[in-house]
Short mmCIF file of C-alpha atoms and ligand atoms in Angstrom, two decimals:
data_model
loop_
_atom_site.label_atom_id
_atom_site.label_comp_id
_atom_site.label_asym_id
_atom_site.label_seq_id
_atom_site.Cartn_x
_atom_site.Cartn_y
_atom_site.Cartn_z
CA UNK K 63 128.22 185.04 -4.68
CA UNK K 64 130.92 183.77 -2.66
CA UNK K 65 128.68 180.83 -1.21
CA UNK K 66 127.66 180.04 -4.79
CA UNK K 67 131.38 180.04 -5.94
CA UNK K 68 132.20 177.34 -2.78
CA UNK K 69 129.14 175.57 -3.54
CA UNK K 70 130.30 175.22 -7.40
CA UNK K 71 133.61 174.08 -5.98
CA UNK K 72 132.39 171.74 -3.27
CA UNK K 73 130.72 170.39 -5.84
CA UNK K 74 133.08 169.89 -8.39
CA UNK K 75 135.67 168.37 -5.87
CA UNK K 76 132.95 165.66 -5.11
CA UNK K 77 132.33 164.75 -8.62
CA UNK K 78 135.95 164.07 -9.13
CA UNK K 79 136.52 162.24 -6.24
CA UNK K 80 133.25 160.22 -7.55
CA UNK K 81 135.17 159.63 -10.64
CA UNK K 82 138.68 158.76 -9.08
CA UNK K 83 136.81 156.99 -6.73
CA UNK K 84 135.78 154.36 -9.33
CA UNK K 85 138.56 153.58 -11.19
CA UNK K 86 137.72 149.99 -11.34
CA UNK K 87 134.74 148.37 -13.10
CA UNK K 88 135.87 145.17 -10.39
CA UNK K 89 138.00 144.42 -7.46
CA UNK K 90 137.83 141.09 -6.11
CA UNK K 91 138.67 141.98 -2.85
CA UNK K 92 140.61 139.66 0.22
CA UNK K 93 140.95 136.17 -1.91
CA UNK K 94 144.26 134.84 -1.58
CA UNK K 95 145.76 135.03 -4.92
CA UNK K 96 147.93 132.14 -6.86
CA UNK K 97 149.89 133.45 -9.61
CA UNK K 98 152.30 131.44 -10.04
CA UNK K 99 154.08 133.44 -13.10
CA UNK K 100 154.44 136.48 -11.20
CA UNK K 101 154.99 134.52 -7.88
CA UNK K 102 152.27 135.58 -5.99
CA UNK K 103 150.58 133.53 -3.43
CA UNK K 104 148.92 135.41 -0.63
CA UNK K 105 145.75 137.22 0.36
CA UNK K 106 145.71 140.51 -2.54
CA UNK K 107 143.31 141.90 -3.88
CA UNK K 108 142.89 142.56 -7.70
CA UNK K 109 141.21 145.40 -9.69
CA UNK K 110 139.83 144.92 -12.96
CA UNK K 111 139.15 148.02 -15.70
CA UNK K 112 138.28 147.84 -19.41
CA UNK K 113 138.11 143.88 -19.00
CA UNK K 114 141.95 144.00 -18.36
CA UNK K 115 143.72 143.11 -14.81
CA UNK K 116 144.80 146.73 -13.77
CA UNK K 117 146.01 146.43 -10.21
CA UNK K 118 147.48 143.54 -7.81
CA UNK K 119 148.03 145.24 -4.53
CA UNK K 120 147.96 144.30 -0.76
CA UNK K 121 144.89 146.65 -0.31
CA UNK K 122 142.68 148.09 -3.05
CA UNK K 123 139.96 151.01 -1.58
CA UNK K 124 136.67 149.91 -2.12
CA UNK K 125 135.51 153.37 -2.96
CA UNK K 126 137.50 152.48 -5.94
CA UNK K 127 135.25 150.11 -7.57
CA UNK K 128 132.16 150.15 -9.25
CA UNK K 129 131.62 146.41 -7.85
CA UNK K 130 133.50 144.72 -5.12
CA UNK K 131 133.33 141.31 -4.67
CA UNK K 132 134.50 139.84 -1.10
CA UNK K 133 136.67 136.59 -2.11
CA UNK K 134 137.68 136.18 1.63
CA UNK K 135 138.75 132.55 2.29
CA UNK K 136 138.88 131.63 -1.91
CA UNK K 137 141.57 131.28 -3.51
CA UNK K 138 141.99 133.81 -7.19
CA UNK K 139 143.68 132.47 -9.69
CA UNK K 140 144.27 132.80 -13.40
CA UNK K 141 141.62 131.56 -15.74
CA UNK K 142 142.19 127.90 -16.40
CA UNK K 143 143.88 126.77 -19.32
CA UNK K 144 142.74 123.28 -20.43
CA UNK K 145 144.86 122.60 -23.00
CA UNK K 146 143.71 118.75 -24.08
CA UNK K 147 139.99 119.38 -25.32
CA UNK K 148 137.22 117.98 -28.01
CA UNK K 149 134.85 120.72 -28.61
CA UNK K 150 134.29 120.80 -32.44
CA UNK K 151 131.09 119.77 -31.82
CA UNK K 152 128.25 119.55 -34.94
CA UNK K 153 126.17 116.75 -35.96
CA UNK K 154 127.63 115.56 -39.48
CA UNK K 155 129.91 112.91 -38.44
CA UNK K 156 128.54 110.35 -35.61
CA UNK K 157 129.41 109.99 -33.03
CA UNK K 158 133.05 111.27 -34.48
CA UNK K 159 134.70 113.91 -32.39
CA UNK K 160 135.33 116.20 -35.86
CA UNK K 161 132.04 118.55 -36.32
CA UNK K 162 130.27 115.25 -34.43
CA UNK K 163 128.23 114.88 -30.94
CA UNK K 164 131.41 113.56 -28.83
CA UNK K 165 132.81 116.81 -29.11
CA UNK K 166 130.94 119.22 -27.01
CA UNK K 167 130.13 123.16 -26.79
CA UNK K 168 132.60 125.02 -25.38
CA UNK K 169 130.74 127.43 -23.54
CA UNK K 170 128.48 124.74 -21.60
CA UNK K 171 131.61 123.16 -19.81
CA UNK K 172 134.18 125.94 -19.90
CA UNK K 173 133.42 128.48 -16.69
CA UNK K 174 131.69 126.62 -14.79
CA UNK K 175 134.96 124.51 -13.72
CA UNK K 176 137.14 127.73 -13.84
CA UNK K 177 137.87 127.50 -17.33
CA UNK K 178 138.23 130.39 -19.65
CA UNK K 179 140.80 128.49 -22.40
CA UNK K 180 140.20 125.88 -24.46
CA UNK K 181 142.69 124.23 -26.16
CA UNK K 182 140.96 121.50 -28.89
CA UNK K 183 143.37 118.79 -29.40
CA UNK K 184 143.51 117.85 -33.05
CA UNK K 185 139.30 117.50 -33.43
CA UNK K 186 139.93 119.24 -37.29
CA UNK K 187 142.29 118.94 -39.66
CA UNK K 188 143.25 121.26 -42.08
CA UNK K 189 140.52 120.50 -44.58
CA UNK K 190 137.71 121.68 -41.51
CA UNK K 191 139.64 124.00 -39.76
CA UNK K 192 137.45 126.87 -41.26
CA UNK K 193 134.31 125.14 -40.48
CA UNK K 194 135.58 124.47 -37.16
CA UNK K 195 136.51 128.53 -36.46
CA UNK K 196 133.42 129.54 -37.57
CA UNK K 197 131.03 127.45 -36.16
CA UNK K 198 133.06 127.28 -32.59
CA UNK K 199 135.20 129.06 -31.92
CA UNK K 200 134.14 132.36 -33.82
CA UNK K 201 131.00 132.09 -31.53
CA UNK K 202 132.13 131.07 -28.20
CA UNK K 203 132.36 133.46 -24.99
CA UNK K 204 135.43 131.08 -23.83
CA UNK K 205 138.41 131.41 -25.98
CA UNK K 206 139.04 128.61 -28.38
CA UNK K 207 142.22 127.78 -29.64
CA UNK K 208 143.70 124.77 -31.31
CA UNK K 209 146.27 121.79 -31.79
CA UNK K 210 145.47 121.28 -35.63
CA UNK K 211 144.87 117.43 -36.72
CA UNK K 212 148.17 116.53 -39.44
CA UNK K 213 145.36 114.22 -40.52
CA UNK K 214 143.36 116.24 -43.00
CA UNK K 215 139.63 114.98 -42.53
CA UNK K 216 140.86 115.44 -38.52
CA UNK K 217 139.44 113.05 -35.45
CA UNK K 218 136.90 111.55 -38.23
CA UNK K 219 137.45 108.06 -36.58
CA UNK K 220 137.97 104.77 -38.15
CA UNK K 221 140.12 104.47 -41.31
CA UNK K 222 140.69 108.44 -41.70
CA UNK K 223 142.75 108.56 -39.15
CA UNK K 224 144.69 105.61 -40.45
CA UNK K 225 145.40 107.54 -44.03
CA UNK K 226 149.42 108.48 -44.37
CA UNK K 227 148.36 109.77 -47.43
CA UNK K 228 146.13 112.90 -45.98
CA UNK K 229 149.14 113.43 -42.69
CA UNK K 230 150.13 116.14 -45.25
CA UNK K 231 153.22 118.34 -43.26
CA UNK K 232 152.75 121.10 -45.73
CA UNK K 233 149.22 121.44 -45.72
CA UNK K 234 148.93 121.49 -41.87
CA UNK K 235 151.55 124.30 -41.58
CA UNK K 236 150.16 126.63 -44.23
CA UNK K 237 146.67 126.68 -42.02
CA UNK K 238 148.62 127.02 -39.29
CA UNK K 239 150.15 130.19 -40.08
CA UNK K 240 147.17 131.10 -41.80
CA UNK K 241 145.41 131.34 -38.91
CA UNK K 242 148.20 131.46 -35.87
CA UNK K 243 146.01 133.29 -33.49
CA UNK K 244 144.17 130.21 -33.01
CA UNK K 245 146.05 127.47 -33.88
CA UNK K 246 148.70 126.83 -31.61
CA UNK K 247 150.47 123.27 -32.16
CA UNK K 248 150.01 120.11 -34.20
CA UNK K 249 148.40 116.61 -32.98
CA UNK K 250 148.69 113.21 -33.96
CA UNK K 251 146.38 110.60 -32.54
CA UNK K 252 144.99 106.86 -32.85
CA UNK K 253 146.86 105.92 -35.23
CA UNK K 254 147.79 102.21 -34.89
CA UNK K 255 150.27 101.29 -37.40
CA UNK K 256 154.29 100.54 -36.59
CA UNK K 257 155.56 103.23 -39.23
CA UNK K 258 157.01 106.23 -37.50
CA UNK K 259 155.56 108.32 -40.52
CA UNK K 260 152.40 109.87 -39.18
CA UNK K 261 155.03 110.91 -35.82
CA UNK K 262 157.20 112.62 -38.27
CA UNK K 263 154.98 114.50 -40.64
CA UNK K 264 153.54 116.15 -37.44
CA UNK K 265 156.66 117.18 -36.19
CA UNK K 266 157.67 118.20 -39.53
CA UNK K 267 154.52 120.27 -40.15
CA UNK K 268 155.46 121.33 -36.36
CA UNK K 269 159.26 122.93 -37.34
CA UNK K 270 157.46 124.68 -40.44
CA UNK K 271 154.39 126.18 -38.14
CA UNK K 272 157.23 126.26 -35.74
CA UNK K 273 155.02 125.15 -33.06
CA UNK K 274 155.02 122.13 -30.61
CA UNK K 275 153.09 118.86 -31.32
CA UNK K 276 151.04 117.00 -29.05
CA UNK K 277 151.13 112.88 -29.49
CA UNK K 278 148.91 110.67 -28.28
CA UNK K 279 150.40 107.58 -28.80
CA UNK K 280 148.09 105.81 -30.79
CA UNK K 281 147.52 101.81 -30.34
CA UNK K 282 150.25 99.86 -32.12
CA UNK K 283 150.01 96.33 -31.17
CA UNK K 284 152.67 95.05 -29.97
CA UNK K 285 153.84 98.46 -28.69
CA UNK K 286 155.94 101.15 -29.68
CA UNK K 287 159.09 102.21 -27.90
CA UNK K 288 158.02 105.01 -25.44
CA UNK K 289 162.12 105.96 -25.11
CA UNK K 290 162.34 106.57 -29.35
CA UNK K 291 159.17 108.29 -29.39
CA UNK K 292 160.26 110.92 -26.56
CA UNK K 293 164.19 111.16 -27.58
CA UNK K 294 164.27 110.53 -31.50
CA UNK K 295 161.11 112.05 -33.12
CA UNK K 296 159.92 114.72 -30.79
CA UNK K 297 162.02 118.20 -29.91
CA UNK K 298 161.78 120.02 -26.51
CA UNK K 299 158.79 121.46 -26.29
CA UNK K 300 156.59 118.81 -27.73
CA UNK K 301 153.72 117.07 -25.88
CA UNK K 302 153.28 113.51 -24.68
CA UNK K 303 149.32 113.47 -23.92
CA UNK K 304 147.80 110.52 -21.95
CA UNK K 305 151.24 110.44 -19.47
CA UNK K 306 149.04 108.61 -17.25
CA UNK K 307 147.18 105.93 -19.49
CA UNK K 308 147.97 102.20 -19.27
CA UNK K 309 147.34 100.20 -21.87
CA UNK K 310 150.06 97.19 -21.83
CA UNK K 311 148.69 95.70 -25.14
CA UNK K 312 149.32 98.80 -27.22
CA UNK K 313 151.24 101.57 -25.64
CA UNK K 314 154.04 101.39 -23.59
CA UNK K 315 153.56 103.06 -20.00
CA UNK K 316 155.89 105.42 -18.09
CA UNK K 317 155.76 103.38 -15.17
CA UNK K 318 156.95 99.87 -15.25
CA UNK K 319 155.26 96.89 -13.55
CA UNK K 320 156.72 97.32 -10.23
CA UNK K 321 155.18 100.78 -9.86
CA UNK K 322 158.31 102.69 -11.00
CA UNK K 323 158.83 105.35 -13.47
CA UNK K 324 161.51 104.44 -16.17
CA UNK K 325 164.73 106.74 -15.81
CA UNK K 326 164.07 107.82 -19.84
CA UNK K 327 160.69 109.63 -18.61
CA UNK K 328 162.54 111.52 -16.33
CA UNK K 329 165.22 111.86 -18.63
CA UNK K 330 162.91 113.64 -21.43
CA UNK K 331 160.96 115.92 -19.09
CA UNK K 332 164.35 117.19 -17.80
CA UNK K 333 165.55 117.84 -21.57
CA UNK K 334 161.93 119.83 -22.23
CA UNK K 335 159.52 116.88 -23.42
CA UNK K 336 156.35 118.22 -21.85
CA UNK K 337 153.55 115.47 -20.71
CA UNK K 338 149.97 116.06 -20.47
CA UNK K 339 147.62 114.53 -18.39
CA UNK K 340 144.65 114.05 -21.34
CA UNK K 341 142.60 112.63 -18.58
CA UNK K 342 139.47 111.33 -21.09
CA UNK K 343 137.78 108.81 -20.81
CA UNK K 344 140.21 106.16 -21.01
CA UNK K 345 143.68 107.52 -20.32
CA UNK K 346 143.79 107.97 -16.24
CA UNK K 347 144.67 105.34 -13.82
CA UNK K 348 145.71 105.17 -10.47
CA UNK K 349 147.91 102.28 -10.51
CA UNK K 350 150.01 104.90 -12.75
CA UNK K 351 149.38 108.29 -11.52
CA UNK K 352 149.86 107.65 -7.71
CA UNK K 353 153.31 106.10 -8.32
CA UNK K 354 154.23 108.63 -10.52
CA UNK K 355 153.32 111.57 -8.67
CA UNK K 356 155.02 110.18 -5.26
CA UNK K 357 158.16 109.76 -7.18
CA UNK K 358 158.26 112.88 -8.50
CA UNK K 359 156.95 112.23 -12.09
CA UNK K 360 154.03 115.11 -12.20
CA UNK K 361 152.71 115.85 -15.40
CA UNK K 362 153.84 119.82 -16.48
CA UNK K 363 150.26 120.45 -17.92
CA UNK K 364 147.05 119.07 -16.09
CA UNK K 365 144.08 118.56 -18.58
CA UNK K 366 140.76 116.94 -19.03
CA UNK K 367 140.23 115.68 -22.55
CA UNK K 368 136.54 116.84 -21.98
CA UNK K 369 134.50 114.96 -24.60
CA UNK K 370 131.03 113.34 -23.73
CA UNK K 371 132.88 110.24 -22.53
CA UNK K 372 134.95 111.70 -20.06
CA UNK K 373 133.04 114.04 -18.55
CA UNK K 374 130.50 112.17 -17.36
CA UNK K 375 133.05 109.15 -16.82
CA UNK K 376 135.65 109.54 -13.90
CA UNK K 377 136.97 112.84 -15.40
CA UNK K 378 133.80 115.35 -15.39
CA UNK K 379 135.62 118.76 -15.61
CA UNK K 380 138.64 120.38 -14.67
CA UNK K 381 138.39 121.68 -10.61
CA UNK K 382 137.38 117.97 -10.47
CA UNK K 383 140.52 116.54 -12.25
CA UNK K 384 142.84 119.36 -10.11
CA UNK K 385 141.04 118.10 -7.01
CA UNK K 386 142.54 114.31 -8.11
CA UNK K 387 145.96 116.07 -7.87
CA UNK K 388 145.58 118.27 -5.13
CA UNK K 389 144.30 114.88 -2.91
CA UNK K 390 147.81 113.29 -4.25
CA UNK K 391 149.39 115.88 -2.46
CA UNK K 392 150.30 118.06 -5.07
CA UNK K 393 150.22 121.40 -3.31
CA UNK K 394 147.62 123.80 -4.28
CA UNK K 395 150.02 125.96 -6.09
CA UNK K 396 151.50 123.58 -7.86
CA UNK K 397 148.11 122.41 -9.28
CA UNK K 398 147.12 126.01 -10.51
CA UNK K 399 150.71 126.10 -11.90
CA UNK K 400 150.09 123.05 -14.48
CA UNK K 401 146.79 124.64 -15.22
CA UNK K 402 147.51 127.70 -15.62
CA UNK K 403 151.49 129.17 -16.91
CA UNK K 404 152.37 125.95 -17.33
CA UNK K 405 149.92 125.20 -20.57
CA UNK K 406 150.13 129.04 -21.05
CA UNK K 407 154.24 128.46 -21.93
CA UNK K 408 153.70 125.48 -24.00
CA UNK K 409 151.47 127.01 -26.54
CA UNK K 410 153.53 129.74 -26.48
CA UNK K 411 150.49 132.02 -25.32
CA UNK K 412 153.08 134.33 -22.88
CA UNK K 413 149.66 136.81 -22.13
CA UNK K 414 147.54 133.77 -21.05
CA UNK K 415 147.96 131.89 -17.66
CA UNK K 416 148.65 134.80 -15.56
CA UNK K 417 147.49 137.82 -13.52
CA UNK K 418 149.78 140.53 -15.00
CA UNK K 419 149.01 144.30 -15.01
CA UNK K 420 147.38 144.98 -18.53
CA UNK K 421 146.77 141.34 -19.47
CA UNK K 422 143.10 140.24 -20.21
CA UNK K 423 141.25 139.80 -17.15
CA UNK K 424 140.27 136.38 -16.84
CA UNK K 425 140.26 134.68 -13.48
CA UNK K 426 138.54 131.87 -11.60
CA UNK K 427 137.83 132.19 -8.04
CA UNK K 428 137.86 129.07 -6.01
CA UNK K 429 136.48 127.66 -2.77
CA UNK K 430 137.99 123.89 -1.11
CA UNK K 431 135.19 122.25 0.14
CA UNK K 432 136.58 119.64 3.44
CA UNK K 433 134.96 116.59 3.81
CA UNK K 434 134.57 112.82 2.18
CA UNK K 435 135.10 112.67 -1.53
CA UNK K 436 135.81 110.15 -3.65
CA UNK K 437 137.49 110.61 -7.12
CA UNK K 438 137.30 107.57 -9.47
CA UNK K 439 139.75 106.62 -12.16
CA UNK K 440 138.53 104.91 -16.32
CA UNK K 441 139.30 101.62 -14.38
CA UNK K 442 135.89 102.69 -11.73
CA UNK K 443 138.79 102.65 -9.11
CA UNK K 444 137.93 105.06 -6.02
CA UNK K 445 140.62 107.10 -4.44
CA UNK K 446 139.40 108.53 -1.00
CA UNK K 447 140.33 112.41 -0.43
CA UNK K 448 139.17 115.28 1.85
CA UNK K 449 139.40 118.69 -0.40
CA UNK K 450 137.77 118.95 -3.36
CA UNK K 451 138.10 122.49 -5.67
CA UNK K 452 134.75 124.39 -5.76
CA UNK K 453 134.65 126.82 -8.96
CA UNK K 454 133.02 129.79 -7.42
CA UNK K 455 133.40 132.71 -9.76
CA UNK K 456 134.50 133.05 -13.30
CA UNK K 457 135.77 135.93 -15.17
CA UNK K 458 136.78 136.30 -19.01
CA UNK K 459 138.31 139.63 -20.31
CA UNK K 460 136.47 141.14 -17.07
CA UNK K 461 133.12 140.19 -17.28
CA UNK K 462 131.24 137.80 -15.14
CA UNK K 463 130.50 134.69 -16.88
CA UNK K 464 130.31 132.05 -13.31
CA UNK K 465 129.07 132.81 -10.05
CA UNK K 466 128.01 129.72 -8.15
CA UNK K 467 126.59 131.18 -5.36
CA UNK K 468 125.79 134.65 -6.03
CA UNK K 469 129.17 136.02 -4.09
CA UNK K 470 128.55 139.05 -7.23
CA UNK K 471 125.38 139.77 -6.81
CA UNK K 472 124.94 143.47 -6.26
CA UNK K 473 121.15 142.62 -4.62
CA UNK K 474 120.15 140.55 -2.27
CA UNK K 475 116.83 139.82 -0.51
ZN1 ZN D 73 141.83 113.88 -26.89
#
């Protein structure tokens, strides 16, 4: 009886210690974490249960995990935000970023460069938006949200984008509260005209939504003034994409002829005007981003303006495009920074960006590959650099969605 009674206990004791002993569904184990919200950048190890981070810690017991994956010599980060996309993709208007094939499917481009956020940049307007959620971003493993076109048809190209008449401030707002847990700002874009109307309706819609606006500049010939764009019509808070184009004709540049940044720049990113790299395939050049960056005028948000014209152009996806920065000298943390809280705080998404306790789990693990690369600007300009950023492993809300080389796998032959 007795030996039963200890061999009842003996065995109960083991099957909770099996249970405590896997608490964790994951724990990446040894990578050395950047998180730059919580101000973490050393070697930790993270534990991941019920898709949400639940534990940070020096050391994490192995026993406690149902799978442990060995991150030694990668770096973990947050999942990448890219906050400057096209990914409304459909085939009724060609080639025209809006429900067209420049836009592209989220999921195909999103984890494989460390990327678990999308952020569409004005592709749909109000009048698609619910086209747009359903047949994207309703569907798609990476989260989806959105900067909502003030033009109503959206990025339909040509003369829709031209139309004052459809940059309705009201309109935009309504489907922007409407539907708030995706759509995050307002955009303006391409539109060439002198009027400063299409500038103000979007910030307009933008106080109503309150919510930030992103501006690309559009192509007014002669140009606009950069300075009244940046201290007159937007607020703190609202975004300056393409900070690195140059395009004399039509838009004026931060950085003068002589290769220096104009004191207003600096100026409006010290009162809260954010810039955005919008990378695309026609809005990143050396002769401005080299300059800029070695006097100090780094964009707050790094992203891609993935399309099909910049990612197979000089752009091609995001650990590419933070591998341009990190080869300026940008330190490493300072790159996953503008990728990750950075964007996180501008779209006022406080839960993304970051590798708090309780927040969902997504995270990109990262190798640096050392040797000869070359990373091209939209002029076919080569800069020469030794690191580049290898996404290794990518997880959203805790489940495996990347693994490059199999650093998961739970067999191996
Ligand atoms: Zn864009």
């Amino acid at each position: 009886m007795k030996i039963k009674i200890l061999i009842i206990s003996a065995i109960l004791i083991a099957l909770t210690f099996t249970v405590y002993a896997q608490t964790y569904s994951i724990i990446i184990k040894g990578g050395h974490v950047i998180d730059p919200k919580n101000k973490i950048d050393e070697i930790m190890d993270v534990a991941i249960m019920d898709g949400k981070i639940a534990k940070v810690a020096k050391e994490i017991d192995s026993k406690e995990g149902k799978q442990v994956v060995n991150a030694t010599n990668m770096y973990v980060t947050p999942g990448i935000i890219d906050m400057h996309v096209h990914v409304f993709y459909g085939t009724r208007y060609l080639p025209a970023l809006m429900d067209g094939a420049a836009s592209v499917g989220p999921d195909e481009f999103s984890f494989r460069a460390g990327v678990t956020t999308f952020v569409d940049a004005g592709s749909s307007g109000w009048r698609e938006f619910e086209i747009f959620k359903k047949q994207t971003i309703d569907i798609s493993q990476t989260r989806v949200l959105a900067f909502l076109n003030i033009v109503g048809e959206g990025m339909r190209g040509g003369p829709f984008e031209q139309n004052i008449k459809d940059m309705e401030s009201h309109k935009a707002a309504r489907y922007a509260k409407k539907y708030s847990s995706y759509i995050v700002g307002i955009k303006l874009a391409h539109y060439d005209g002198h009027d400063w109307t299409p500038t103000d309706s979007a910030v307009s819609a933008g106080k109503l939504a309150n919510i930030p606006v992103m501006v690309d500049f559009g192509l007014a010939d002669p140009p606009l003034s950069l300075e009244e764009l940046l201290m007159k019509h937007l607020r703190p808070g609202d975004i300056y994409t393409h900070c690195y184009a140059y395009w004399p004709k039509t838009r004026e540049a931060p950085v003068d002829e002589n290769g220096k940044v104009k004191p207003f720049v600096f100026e409006a990113q010290k009162s809260g005007r954010i810039f955005d790299v919008g990378h695309g395939g026609g809005s990143f050049f050396w002769s401005q981003a080299i300059p800029a960056v070695r006097q100090g005028f780094i964009a707050d948000v790094i992203s891609s303006d993935l399309h099909t014209g910049s990612m197979n152009g000089a752009m091609k996806d995001m650990s590419n495009l933070m591998s341009k920065f990190l080869n300026m000298g940008l330190p490493l943390q300072d790159v996953i920074l503008r990728s990750t809280w950075n964007p996180a705080r501008v779209i006022n998404r406080p839960e993304l960006g970051n590798l708090s306790i309780g927040t969902e789990a997504d995270v990109a693990v990262f190798s640096i590959a050392r040797g000869n690369f070359g990373f091209l600007d939209i002029t076919g300009e080569k800069m020469n650099g030794d690191q580049k950023l290898v996404a290794e492993l990518t997880l959203r809300a805790g489940k495996i969605v990347w693994d490059l080389n199999g650093m998961a796998a739970t067999k191996e032959r």
